[in-house]
Coordinates of C-alpha atoms in Angstrom, one line a residue:
M298 CA 0.0 0.0 0.2
R299 CA 3.4 2.4 0.8
N300 CA 4.4 1.7 -2.4
D301 CA 1.0 2.4 -4.5
Y302 CA 0.6 5.4 -2.9
F303 CA 4.3 6.9 -3.5
S304 CA 4.0 5.6 -7.1
F305 CA 0.7 7.7 -7.6
F306 CA 2.1 10.4 -5.6
Y307 CA 5.6 10.9 -7.6
F308 CA 3.0 10.0 -10.9
Q309 CA 1.4 13.2 -10.2
V310 CA 4.3 15.0 -9.6
L311 CA 5.5 14.2 -13.3
L312 CA 2.0 15.0 -14.7
D313 CA 2.1 18.4 -13.1
K314 CA 5.5 19.8 -13.7
C315 CA 5.7 18.3 -17.0
E316 CA 2.1 17.5 -18.8
N317 CA 1.8 19.4 -22.4
L318 CA 5.4 20.6 -22.2
N319 CA 8.0 20.3 -25.4
K320 CA 10.5 19.7 -22.6
C321 CA 11.1 19.0 -19.6
H322 CA 13.9 18.9 -16.9
L323 CA 13.3 17.8 -13.1
V324 CA 15.9 17.2 -10.4
A325 CA 15.9 13.6 -8.7
G326 CA 15.6 14.9 -5.2
T327 CA 13.2 16.5 -2.4
E328 CA 13.1 19.8 -3.4
T329 CA 11.0 18.3 -6.6
F330 CA 9.6 15.7 -4.9
Q331 CA 9.0 16.8 -1.3
Q332 CA 8.7 13.5 -0.1
D333 CA 11.6 10.9 0.9
P334 CA 10.1 7.6 1.6
C335 CA 13.2 6.7 2.4
P336 CA 15.8 8.4 3.9
D337 CA 19.8 7.8 3.9
T338 CA 19.1 5.3 1.1
S339 CA 20.1 6.0 -2.5
K340 CA 17.4 6.1 -5.2
Y341 CA 17.1 7.2 -9.0
L342 CA 14.0 8.2 -10.8
E343 CA 13.1 6.2 -14.4
V344 CA 10.5 8.0 -16.1
H345 CA 9.3 6.4 -19.2
Y346 CA 6.8 8.7 -21.5
Q347 CA 5.3 8.5 -24.9
C348 CA 5.1 11.6 -26.8
R349 CA 1.9 13.4 -27.8
P350 CA 0.5 14.1 -31.6
N351 CA 0.5 17.6 -32.6
E352 CA -2.1 16.6 -35.9
F353 CA -5.7 15.8 -34.2
T354 CA -8.4 15.0 -36.8
S355 CA -12.2 16.2 -35.4
E356 CA -15.0 14.3 -36.4
S357 CA -18.7 16.0 -35.5
V358 CA -22.0 14.0 -36.4
C359 CA -26.1 15.7 -35.6
E360 CA -28.3 12.8 -33.0
G361 CA -29.0 10.2 -35.9
E362 CA -26.9 11.1 -37.5
E363 CA -24.1 8.0 -37.8
M364 CA -19.7 8.9 -37.7
R365 CA -16.9 6.8 -40.2
L366 CA -13.4 7.6 -38.6
W367 CA -10.9 5.7 -41.0
C368 CA -6.9 4.9 -40.9
K369 CA -4.7 4.2 -44.3
R370 CA -2.7 1.8 -44.3
S371 CA -1.1 0.3 -41.4
S372 CA -2.2 2.5 -38.7
R373 CA -4.4 2.6 -36.1
I374 CA -7.2 4.9 -34.6
A375 CA -6.7 5.8 -31.3
I376 CA -9.0 8.7 -28.9
Y377 CA -7.7 11.5 -27.9
S378 CA -11.3 13.2 -27.0
A379 CA -15.3 12.4 -27.4
M380 CA -17.9 13.8 -26.5
F381 CA -22.0 13.8 -27.2
G382 CA -24.3 16.2 -26.1
R383 CA -24.2 20.3 -26.3
T384 CA -22.1 23.2 -25.2
P385 CA -22.1 26.5 -25.5
N386 CA -19.3 27.6 -28.0
D387 CA -20.4 25.2 -30.7
T388 CA -24.0 27.2 -31.6
S389 CA -23.4 26.5 -35.3
R390 CA -23.4 22.9 -35.0
C391 CA -26.5 21.1 -36.0
Q392 CA -28.8 23.7 -35.1
S393 CA -30.9 24.3 -31.4
N394 CA -34.4 24.5 -31.5
K395 CA -33.6 26.4 -28.2
Q396 CA -31.3 29.3 -27.2
G397 CA -29.3 30.8 -25.1
F398 CA -26.6 28.9 -22.8
I399 CA -26.5 24.8 -23.4
D400 CA -24.3 22.3 -21.7
C401 CA -25.5 19.3 -21.5
K402 CA -22.1 16.3 -22.1
A403 CA -23.5 12.7 -21.8
K404 CA -21.1 10.5 -19.0
N405 CA -18.7 7.7 -20.8
V406 CA -18.7 9.1 -23.7
V407 CA -14.9 8.7 -23.7
E408 CA -15.4 5.2 -22.5
E409 CA -18.0 3.7 -24.9
V410 CA -16.2 4.9 -28.5
T411 CA -12.9 4.1 -27.2
K412 CA -14.9 0.9 -26.5
R413 CA -16.1 0.5 -29.8
C414 CA -13.5 2.2 -32.0
H415 CA -9.6 2.0 -30.8
G416 CA -7.3 0.0 -32.0
K417 CA -9.2 -0.3 -35.2
K418 CA -8.2 0.5 -38.6
Q419 CA -11.6 1.5 -38.7
C420 CA -15.5 1.9 -36.8
Y421 CA -19.2 2.9 -37.1
I422 CA -20.4 4.3 -34.3
E423 CA -24.5 6.2 -34.1
A424 CA -24.3 9.4 -32.5
E425 CA -27.8 7.8 -30.8
E426 CA -29.2 8.4 -27.1
Y427 CA -29.5 4.3 -26.6
I428 CA -25.6 4.8 -27.2
F429 CA -24.6 7.1 -25.1
G430 CA -27.7 8.5 -22.9
N431 CA -29.3 11.9 -22.8
P432 CA -27.5 14.4 -20.8
C433 CA -30.1 17.9 -22.0
P434 CA -33.5 18.6 -21.1
S435 CA -35.9 17.2 -24.3
G436 CA -35.5 20.0 -27.0
I437 CA -32.2 19.9 -27.2
N438 CA -30.5 19.0 -30.8
K439 CA -27.4 16.7 -29.5
Y440 CA -24.1 16.1 -31.9
L441 CA -21.3 13.7 -31.6
N442 CA -17.6 14.9 -31.7
I443 CA -14.5 12.6 -31.6
T444 CA -10.8 13.3 -31.8
Y445 CA -8.1 11.2 -32.6
I446 CA -5.1 10.4 -34.5
C447 CA -3.8 8.0 -36.4
G448 CA -1.4 5.5 -35.5
K449 CA 1.4 3.2 -36.2
L450 CA 0.0 -0.4 -35.9
H451 CA 3.7 -1.6 -33.4
F452 CA 2.4 1.8 -31.3
F453 CA -0.9 -0.5 -29.8
I454 CA 1.1 -3.8 -30.5
H455 CA 3.5 -1.9 -27.6
L456 CA -0.2 -1.2 -25.8
H457 CA -1.0 -4.1 -24.8

């Protein structure tokens, strides 16, 4: 249990200091991590990381439509984000019959889309309430938005 706590704590420190940066420099010591689980013992820090690609594809379809995600050649779909519902920023998508501030998003959309599409060459997914639920009040037109990349096949092999 103690090792799990420290692993999570150190992981969180790494994320806080390095996530979304092009470069990251850390000192492996108490000045960075503020805790020493084993005083008077020499330690080392080993970090494995994966750089996030710069180019994503973002697709949207209105409720009731079907979305097709696909990748060329030996690449596979890697889901980055997904949303089913409506946000206040997207007033032009799938015109809503209600005006004003609308912010309603279904839960577990990323998990559902990942289950259906992640690691595949292509997939089809319907923008339907029976898949994602209905996060919005009645009369709100919803849409499905998925952001993904096409990753090389060897990347997915290393993940498993």
